[in-house]
Coordinates of C-alpha atoms in Angstrom, one line a residue:
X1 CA -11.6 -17.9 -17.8
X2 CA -13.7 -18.4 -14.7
X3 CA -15.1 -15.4 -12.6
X4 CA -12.9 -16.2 -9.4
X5 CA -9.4 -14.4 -9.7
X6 CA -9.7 -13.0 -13.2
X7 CA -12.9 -10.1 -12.7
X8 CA -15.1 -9.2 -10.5
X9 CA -15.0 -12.1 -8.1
X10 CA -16.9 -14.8 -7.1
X11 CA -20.0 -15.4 -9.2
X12 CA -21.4 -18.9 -9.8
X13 CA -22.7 -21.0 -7.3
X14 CA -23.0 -24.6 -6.7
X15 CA -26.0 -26.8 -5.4
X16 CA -26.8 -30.1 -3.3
X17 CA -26.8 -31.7 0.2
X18 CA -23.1 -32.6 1.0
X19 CA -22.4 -29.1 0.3
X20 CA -24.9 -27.8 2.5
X21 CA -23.6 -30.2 5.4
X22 CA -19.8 -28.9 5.1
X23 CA -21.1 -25.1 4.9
X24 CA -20.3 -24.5 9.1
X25 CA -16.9 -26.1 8.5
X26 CA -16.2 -23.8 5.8
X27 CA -17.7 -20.8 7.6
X28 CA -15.4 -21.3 10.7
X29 CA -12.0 -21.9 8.4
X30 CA -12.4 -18.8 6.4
X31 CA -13.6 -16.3 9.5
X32 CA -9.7 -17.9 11.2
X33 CA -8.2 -17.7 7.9
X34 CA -9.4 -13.7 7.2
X35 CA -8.4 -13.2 11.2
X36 CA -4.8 -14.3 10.4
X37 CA -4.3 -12.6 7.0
X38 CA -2.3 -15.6 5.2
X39 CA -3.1 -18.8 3.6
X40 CA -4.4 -21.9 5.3
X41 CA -0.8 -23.9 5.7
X42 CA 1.2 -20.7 6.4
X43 CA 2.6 -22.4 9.6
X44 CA 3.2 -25.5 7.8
X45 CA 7.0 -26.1 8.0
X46 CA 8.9 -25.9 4.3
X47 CA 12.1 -25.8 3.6
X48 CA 14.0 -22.7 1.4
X49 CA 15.6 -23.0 -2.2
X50 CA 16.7 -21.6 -4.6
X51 CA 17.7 -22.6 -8.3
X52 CA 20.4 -24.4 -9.7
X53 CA 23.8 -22.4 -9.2
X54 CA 26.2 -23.5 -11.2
X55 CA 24.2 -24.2 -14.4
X56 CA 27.4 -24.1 -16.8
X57 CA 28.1 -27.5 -15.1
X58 CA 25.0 -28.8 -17.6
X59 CA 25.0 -29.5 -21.5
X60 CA 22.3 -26.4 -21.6
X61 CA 23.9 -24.5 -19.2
X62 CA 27.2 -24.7 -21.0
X63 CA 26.0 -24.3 -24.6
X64 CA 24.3 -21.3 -23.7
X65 CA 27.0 -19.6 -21.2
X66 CA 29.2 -19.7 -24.1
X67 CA 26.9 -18.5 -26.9
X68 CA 26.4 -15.6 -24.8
X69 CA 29.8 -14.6 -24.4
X70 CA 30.1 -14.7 -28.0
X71 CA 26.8 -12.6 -28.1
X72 CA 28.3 -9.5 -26.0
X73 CA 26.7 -11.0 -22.5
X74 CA 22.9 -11.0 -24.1
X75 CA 20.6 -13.7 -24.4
X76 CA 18.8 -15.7 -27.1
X77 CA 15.6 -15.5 -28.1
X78 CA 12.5 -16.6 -30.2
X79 CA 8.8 -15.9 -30.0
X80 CA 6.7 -18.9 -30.4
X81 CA 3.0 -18.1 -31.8
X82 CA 1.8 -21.2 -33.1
X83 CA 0.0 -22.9 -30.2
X84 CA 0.8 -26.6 -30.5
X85 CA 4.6 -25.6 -30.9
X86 CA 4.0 -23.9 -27.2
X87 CA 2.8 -27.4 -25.9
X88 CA 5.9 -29.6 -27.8
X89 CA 8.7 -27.5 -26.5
X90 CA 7.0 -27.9 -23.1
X91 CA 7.3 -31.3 -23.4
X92 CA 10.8 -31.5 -25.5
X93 CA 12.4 -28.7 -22.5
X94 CA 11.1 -31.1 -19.7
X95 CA 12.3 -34.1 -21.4
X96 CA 15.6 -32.3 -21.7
X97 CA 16.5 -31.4 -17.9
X98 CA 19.3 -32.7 -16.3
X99 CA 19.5 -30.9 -12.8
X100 CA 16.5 -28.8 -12.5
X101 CA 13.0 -27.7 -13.8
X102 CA 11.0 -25.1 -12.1
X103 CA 7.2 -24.5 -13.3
X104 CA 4.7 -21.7 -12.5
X105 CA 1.5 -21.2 -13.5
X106 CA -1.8 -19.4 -12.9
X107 CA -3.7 -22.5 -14.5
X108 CA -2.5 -26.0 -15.1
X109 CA -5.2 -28.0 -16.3
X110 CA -5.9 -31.8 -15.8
X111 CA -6.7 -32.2 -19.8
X112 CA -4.8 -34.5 -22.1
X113 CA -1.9 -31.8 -22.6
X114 CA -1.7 -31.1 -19.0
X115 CA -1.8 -34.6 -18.1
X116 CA 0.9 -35.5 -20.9
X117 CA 3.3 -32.2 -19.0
X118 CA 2.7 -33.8 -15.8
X119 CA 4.1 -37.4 -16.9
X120 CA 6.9 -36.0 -18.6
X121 CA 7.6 -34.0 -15.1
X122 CA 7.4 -37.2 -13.6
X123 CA 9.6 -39.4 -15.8
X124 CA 12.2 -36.0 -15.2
X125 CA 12.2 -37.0 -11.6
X126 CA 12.8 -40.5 -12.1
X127 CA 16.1 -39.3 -14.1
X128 CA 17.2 -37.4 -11.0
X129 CA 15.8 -34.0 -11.4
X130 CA 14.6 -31.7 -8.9
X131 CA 11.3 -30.2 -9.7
X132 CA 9.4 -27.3 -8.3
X133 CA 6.0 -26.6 -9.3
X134 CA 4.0 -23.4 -8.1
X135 CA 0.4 -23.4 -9.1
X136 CA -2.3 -21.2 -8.0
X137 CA -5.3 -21.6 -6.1
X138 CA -8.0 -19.2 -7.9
X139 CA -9.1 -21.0 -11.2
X140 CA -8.8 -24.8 -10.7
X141 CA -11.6 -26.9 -11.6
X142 CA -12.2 -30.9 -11.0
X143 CA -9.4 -32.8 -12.9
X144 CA -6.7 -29.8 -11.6
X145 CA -5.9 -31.9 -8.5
X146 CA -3.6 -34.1 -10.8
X147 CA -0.5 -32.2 -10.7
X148 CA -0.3 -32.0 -7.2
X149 CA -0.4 -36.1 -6.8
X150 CA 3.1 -35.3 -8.3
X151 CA 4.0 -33.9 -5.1
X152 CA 4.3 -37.5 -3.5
X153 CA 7.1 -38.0 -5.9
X154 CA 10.8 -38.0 -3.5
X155 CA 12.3 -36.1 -6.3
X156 CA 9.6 -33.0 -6.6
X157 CA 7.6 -30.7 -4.6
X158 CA 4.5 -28.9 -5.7
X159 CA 3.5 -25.4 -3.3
X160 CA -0.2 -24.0 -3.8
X161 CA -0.4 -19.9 -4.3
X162 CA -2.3 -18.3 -1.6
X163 CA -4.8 -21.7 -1.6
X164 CA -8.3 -22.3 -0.4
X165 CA -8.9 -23.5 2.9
X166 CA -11.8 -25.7 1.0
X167 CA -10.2 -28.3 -1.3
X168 CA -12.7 -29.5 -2.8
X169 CA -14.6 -28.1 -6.4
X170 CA -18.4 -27.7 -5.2
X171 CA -18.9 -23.8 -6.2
X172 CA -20.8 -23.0 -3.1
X173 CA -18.4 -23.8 -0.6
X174 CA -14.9 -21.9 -2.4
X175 CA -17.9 -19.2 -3.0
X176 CA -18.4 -19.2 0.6
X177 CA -15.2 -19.3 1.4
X178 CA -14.1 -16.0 -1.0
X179 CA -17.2 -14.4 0.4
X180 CA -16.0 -14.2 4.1
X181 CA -12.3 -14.0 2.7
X182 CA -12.2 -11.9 -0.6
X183 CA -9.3 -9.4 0.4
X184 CA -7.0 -12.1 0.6
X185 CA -8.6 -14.6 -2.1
X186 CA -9.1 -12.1 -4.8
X187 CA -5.0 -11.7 -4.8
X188 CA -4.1 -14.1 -7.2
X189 CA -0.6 -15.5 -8.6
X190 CA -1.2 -14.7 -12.5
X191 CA 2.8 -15.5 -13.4
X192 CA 3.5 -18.4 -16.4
X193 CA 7.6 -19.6 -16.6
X194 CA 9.2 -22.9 -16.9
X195 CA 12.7 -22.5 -16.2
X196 CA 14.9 -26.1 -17.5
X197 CA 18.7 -26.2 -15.4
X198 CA 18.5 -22.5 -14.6
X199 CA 19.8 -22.0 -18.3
X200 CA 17.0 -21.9 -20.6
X201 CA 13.0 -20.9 -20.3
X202 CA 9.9 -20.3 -21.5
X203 CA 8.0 -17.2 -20.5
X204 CA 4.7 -15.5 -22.0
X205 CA 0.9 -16.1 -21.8
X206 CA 0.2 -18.9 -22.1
X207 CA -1.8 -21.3 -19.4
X208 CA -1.1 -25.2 -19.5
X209 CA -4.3 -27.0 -21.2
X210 CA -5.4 -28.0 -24.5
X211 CA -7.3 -24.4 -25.2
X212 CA -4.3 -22.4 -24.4
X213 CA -2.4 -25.2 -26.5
X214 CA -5.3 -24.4 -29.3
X215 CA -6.0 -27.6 -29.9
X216 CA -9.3 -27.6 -28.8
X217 CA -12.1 -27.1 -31.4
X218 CA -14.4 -26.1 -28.3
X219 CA -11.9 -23.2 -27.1
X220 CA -8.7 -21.9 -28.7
X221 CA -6.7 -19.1 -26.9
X222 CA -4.3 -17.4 -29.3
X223 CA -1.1 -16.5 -27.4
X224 CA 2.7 -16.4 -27.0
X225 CA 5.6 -17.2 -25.4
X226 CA 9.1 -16.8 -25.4
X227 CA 12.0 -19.2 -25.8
X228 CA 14.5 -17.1 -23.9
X229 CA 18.4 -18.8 -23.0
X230 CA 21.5 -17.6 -21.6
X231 CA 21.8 -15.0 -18.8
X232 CA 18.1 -14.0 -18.7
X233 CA 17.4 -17.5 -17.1
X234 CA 19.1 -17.0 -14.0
X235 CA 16.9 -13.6 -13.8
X236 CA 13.7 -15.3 -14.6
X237 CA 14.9 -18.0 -11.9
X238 CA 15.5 -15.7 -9.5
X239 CA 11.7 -14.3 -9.8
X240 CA 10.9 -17.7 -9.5
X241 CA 12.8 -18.2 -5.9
X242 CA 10.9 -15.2 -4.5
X243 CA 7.6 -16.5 -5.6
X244 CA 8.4 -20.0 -4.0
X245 CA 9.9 -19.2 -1.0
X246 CA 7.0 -16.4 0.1
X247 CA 4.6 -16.8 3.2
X248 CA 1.9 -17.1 -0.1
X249 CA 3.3 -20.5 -1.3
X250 CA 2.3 -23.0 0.6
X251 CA 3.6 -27.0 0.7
X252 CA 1.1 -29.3 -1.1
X253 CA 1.3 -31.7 1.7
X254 CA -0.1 -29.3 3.7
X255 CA -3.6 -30.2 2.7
X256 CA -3.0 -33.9 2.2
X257 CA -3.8 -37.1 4.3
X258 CA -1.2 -39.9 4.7
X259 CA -3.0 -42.1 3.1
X260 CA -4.8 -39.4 0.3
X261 CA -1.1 -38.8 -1.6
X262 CA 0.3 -42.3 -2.1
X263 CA -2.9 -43.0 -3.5
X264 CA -3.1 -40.7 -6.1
X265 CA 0.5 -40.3 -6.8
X266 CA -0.2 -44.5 -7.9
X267 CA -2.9 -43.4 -9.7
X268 CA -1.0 -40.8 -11.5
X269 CA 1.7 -43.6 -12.5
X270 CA -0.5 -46.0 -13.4
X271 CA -2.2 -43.6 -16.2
X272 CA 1.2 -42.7 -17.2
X273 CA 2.2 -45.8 -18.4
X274 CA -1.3 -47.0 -19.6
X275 CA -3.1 -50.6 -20.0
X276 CA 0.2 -51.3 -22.4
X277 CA 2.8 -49.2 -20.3
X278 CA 3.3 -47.4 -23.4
X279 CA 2.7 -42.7 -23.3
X280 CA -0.4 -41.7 -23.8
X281 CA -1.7 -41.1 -27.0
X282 CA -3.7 -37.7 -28.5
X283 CA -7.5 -37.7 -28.2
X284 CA -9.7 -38.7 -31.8
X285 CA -11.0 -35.5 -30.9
X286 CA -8.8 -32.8 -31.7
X287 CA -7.6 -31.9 -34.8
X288 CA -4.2 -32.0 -34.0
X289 CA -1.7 -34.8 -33.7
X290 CA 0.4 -33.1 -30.8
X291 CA 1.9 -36.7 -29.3
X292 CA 3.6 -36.8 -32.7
X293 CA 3.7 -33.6 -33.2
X294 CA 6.2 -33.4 -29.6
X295 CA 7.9 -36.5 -30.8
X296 CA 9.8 -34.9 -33.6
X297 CA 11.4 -32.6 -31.4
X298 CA 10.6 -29.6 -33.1
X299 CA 10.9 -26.6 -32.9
X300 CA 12.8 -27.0 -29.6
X301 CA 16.1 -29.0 -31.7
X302 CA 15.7 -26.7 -34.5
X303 CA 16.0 -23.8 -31.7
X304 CA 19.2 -25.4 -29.9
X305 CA 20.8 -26.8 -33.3
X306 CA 20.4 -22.9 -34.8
X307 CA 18.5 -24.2 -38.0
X308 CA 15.3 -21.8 -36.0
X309 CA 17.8 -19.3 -35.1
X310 CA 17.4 -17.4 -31.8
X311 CA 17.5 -13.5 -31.9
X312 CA 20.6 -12.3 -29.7
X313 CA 19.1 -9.0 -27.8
X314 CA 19.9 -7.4 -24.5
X315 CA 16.4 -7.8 -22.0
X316 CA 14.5 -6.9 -18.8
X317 CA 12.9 -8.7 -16.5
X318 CA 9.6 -7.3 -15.2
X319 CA 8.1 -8.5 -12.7
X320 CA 5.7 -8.0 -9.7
X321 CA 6.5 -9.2 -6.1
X322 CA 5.1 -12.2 -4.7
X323 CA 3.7 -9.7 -2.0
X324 CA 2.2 -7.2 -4.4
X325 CA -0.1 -5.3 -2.6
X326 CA 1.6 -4.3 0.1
X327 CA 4.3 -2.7 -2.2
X328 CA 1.4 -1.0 -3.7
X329 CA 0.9 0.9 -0.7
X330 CA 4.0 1.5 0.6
X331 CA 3.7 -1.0 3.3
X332 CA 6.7 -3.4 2.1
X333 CA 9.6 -2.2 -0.4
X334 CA 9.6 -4.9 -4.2
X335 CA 8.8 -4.3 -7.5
X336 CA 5.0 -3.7 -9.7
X337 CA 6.3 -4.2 -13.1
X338 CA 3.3 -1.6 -14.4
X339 CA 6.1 1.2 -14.0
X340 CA 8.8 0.3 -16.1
X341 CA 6.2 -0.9 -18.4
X342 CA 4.5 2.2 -18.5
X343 CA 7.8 4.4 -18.4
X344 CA 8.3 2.3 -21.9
X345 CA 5.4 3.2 -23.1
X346 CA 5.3 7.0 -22.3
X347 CA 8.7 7.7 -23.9
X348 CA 7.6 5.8 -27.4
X349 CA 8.4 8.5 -30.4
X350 CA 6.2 7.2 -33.1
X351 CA 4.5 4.0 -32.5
X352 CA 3.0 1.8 -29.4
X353 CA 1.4 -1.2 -30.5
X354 CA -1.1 -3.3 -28.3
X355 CA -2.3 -7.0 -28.0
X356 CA -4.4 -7.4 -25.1
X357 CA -7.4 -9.9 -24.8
X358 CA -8.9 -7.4 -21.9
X359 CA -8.8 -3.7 -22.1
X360 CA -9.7 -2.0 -18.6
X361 CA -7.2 0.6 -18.3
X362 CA -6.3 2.7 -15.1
X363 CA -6.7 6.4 -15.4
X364 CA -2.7 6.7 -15.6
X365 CA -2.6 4.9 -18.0
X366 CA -5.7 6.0 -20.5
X367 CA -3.4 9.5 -19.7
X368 CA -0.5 7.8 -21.3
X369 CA -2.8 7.2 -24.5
X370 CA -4.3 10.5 -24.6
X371 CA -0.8 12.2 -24.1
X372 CA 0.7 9.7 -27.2
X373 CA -1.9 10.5 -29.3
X374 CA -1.4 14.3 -28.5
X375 CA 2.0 14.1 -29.5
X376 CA 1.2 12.5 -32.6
X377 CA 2.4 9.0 -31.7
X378 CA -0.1 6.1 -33.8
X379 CA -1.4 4.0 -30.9
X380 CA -2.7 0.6 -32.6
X381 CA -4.8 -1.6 -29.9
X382 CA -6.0 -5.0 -30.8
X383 CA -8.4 -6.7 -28.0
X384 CA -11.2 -9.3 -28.1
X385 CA -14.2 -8.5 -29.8
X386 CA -17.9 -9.7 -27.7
X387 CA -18.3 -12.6 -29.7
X388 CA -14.4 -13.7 -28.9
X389 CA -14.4 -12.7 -25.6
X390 CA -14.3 -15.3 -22.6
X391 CA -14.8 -12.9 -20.5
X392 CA -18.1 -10.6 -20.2
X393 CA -17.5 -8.6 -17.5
X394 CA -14.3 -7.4 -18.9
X395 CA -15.6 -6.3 -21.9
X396 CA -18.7 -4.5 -20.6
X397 CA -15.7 -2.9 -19.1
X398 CA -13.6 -1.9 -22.3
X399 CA -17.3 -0.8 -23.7
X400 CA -16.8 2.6 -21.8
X401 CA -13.3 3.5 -23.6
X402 CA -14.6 2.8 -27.0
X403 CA -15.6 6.1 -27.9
X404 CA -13.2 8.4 -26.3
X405 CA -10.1 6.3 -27.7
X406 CA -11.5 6.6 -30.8
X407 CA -12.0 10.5 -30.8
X408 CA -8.5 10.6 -29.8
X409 CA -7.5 9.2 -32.8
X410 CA -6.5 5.9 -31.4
X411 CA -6.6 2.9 -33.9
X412 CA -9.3 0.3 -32.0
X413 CA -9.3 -3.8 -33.5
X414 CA -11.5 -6.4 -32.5
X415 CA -10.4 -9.8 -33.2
X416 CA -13.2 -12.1 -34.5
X417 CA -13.9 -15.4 -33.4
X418 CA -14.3 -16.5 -37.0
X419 CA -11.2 -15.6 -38.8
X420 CA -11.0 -15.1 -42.6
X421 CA -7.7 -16.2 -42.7
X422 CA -5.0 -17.7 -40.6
X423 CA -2.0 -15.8 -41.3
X424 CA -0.9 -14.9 -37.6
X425 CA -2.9 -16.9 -35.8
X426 CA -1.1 -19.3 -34.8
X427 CA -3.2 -22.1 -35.8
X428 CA -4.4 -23.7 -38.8
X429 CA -7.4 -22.8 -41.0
X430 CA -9.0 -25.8 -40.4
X431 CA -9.1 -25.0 -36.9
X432 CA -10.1 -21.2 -37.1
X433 CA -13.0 -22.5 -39.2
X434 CA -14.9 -23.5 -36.1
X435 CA -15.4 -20.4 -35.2
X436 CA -14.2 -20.2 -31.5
X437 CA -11.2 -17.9 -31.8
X438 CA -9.7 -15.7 -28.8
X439 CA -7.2 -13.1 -28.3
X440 CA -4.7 -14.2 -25.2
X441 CA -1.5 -12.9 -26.2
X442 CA 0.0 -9.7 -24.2
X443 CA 2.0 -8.0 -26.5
X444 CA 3.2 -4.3 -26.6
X445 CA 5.6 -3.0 -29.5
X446 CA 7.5 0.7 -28.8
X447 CA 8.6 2.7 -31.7
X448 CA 9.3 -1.0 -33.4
X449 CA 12.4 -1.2 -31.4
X450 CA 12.1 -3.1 -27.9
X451 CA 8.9 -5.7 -27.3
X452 CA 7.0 -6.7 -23.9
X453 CA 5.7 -10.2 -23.9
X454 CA 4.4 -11.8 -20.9
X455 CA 1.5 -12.6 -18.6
X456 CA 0.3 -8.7 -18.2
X457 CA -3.6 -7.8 -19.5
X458 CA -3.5 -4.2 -20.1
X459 CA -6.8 -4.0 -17.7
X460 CA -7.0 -3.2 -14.2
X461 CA -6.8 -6.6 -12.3
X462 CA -3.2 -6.8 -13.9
X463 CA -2.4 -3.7 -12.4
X464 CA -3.7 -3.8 -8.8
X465 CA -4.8 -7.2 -8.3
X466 CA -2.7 -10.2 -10.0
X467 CA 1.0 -10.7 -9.7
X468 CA 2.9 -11.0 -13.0
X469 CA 6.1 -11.3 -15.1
X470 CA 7.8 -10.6 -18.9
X471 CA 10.0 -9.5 -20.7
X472 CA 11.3 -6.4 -22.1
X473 CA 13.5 -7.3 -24.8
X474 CA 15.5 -4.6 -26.9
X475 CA 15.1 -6.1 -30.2
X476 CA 14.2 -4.5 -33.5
X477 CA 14.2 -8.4 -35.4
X478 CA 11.5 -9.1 -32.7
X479 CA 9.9 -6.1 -32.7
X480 CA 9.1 -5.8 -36.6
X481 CA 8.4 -9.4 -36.8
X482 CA 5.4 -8.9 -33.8
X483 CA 4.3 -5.7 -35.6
X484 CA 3.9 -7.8 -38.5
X485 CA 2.1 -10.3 -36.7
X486 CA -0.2 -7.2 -36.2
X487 CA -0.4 -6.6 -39.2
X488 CA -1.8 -9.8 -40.2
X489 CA -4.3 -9.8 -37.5
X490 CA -6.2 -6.7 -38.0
X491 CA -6.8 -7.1 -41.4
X492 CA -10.5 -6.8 -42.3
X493 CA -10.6 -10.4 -42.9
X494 CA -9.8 -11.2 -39.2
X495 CA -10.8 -8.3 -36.9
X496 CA -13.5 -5.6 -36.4
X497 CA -12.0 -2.0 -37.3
X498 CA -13.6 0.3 -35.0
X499 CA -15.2 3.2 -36.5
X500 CA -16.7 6.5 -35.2
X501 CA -19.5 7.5 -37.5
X502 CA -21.5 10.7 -37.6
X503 CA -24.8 11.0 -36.1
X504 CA -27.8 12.4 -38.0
X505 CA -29.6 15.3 -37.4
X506 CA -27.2 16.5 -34.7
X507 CA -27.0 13.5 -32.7
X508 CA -24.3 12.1 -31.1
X509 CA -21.7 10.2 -33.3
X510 CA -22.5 6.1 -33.2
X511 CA -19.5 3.3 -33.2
X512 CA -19.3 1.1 -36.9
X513 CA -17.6 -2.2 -37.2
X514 CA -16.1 -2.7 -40.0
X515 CA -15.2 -6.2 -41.6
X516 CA -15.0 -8.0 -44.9
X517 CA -16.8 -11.3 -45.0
X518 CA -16.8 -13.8 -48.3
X519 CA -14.1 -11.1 -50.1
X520 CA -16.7 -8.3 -49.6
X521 CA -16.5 -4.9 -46.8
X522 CA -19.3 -5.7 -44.3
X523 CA -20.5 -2.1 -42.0
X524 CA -22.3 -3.5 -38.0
X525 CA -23.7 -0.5 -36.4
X526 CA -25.0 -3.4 -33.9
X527 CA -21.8 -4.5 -32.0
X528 CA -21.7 -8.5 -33.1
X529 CA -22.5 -11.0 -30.9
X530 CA -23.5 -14.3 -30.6
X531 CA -26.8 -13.6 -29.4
X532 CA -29.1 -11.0 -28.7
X533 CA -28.9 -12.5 -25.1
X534 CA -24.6 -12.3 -24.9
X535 CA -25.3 -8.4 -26.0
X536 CA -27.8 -7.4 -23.4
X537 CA -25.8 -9.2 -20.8
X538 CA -22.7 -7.0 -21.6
X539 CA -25.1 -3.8 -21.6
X540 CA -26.2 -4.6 -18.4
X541 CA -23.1 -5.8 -16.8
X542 CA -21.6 -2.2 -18.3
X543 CA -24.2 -0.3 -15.6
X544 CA -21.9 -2.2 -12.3
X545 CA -19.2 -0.6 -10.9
X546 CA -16.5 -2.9 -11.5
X547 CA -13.7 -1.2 -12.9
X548 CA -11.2 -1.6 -10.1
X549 CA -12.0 -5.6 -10.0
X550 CA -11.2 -6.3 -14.2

């Protein structure tokens, strides 16, 4: 997770002469762009849509219009968590369109699996099949520029969220460029939904790219989603519509020369088909096999066929609108999804269990855990620990709720980036043994009977700053199998449990972390870390007043 868009703005910078030479250009874009208050491209002409209508008219559309009317008007679901399984039904969804795919993402990366999504999105359109991508703007990196060469395609069009005047990827210039713009840069579209013939979709955490995917020994990201089909597709879609239709999406084309697209739209098919015109193959590198893994056509046949079977459960769509902060202030009428999440969460009875890989809350909503734990209601929180983080500045922000959650009577887990087993996971052993584990996943269980899952940190920048989506799905089945999933993952084998332990001689009480490494209890009174370097950092990044910003 880079710095820009996710906490505390825009950190690194870049060096060298041709960025030095485009610095004036930059300068004068971004003082026009903050005097206007919209993206670069706002007056480009684009045309409105919206999603498929009559969806029942397609082989998903219709298998899943019926099942639902079997199934009392609700819709079908099934939590993936193994990562790889996220990537294949990607692939096996796209490969299944007929009429329509829609795709939105905070990050789709140029890697091997986002390069392998954007082929498949591509053969879709060859097909016949309209295809919307919405990307945004804050987190790209060199390589990212791939999926909107799609956009030269007749059959899709790709829109950029609230873009960069600067296209390029030399740090100094976009930092630049967030400097004299940050009001309007730092607002960042944080949503994740592919929606396949408005009938069937994928929703949750997860980014598009090989860590999200864990597949990369480098970087895994543990995370879910959520297969969700029938009537809850034509809500999700119709999120999707206001997101692409704002004055913050803006045409692809906007930003591209007439000669610039073709180009790499050829480049983008001749990598597709390869020196042999066969699909590309899985990198030596990684552990997993996921070309052959997406060519069996699980889980996503076991899902349709019933042999995975879905879990039939009313749900809510929550979701942010595209123009976020003005709805914050009473400026524009829409929806933050924070309140019917938090309304969730202040009625829970018993239980409130939290997966969150950044923990900055609000003071609202630190009230809500002071007022649950007052009434007696177990509060369960499982977040990165500083050696699983990706994200330092977030947790020098959790550091400062430590303590009083725990004297609350809160129950505080820190996953470990070396786990002692993978039960829960969602990834193999082999895979957890290299030791770069992190939490992703945004997961809340009430009182075991309803579930949130979708894009949501329970920190700050998700509240105020980012726009997102999920579910709220009233569903026991779900809930006990995610509190299960819980379970698993806080064992001492796995995570940190956070301990407050008395101080001698009158002194103040000191944090423990407790563990069990090679079958025996292990006590830090140090917080682990990586390095003595990665804990000072956090110590000192703890002293800066961030907390609105992650």
């Amino acid at each position: 997770m880079s710095s820009l868009g996710t906490s505390g703005g825009f950190l690194r910078f870049a060096h060298g002469a041709a960025a030095t030479r485009l610095v004036p250009v930059v300068l004068a874009t971004t003082i026009l762009g903050a005097c206007a208050g919209l993206p670069p491209g706002a007056d480009y002409p684009k045309t409105q849509s919206v999603a498929l209508v009559h969806p029942e008219e397609t082989r998903l559309g219709g298998q899943f219009a019926g099942a639902a009317r079997e199934h009392h008007g609700n819709s079908g679901f099934r939590i993936i968590t193994v990562g790889v399984d996220g990537f294949a039904t990607r692939m096996q969804m796209i490969d299944a369109a007929e009429r329509t795919l829609d795709l939105q993402y905070f990050i789709f990366r140029g890697d091997e699996t986002g390069r392998l999504l954007t082929d498949a999105l591509s053969r879709a359109a060859d097909r016949g099949v309209r295809v919307r991508v919405l990307i945004d703007d804050g987190n790209t990196i060199p390589g990212d520029e791939q999926i909107v060469a799609l956009d030269a395609h007749r059959g899709v069009e790709v829109r950029i969220f609230n873009p960069f005047a600067y296209r390029g990827h030399a740090i100094l210039l976009r930092a630049l460029e967030f400097l004299f713009n940050a009001r309007r840069l730092d607002y960042r579209m944080h949503n994740k939904l592919l929606v396949v013939d408005n009938a069937v979709a994928i929703i949750g955490g997860r980014n598009v790219g090989n860590q999200y995917f864990q597949m990369d020994p480098e970087s895994q990201f543990a995370d879910d989603d959520v297969f969700a089909g029938g009537p809850i597709a034509g809500q999700l879609s119709v999120t999707f519509d206001a997101y692409w239709n704002s004055e913050f999406s803006i045409p692809a084309r906007a930003f591209a020369s007439k000669n610039q697209a073709p180009a790499a739209f050829v480049a983008l098919r001749a990598r597709a088909r390869g020196p042999s015109g066969q699909r590309g193959q899985a990198s030596k590198s990684n552990v997993i096999d996921y070309v052959a893994r997406s060519a069996t056509g699980e889980p996503y046949a076991g899902m349709l066929s019933g042999r995975l079977p879905l879990v039939w459960a009313h749900a809510q769509v929550v979701c942010d609108s595209p123009d976020k902060k003005r709805v914050e202030s009473g400026v524009r009428g829409g929806r933050l999804m924070i309140r019917p999440v938090a309304a969730i969460a202040n009625a829970a009875q018993s239980e409130l269990l939290m997966v969150t890989p950044y923990f900055v809350p609000a003071d609202d909503e630190l009230r809500i855990l002071t007022d649950l734990r007052q009434r007696d209601v177990h509060v369960g929180i499982l977040t990165n620990s500083l050696e699983s983080s990706p994200d330092l500045m977030a947790h020098a922000g959790y550091t400062h709720y430590r303590v009083p959650l725990l004297k609350d009577g809160a129950n505080l887990y820190e996953a470990r980036s070396l786990l002692g087993n993978a039960r829960g996971s969602g990834q193999t052993l082999k895979l957890s043994r290299y030791g770069n584990y992190a939490l992703h996943a945004k997961l809340f269980v009430f009182d075991r009977q309803k579930i949130f899952i979708g894009s949501m940190n329970f920190d700050q920048r998700s509240k105020r700053i980012n726009t997102e989506v999920g579910l709220i799905i009233d569903s026991g089945e779900l809930a006990q199998q995610t509190a299960a999933r819980f379970a698993a993952m806080v064992q001492p084998e796995n995570s940190y449990v956070l301990a407050l332990r008395p101080g001698s001689a009158g002194r103040t009480p000191h944090l423990a972390w407790d563990t069990r490494e090679d079958g025996k209890p292990v006590e830090y009174v140090q917080e682990p870390a990586r390095s003595v370097w990665q804990r000072l950092k956090v110590r000192l990044l703890s002293l800066l007043p961030l907390g609105r910003e992650l």
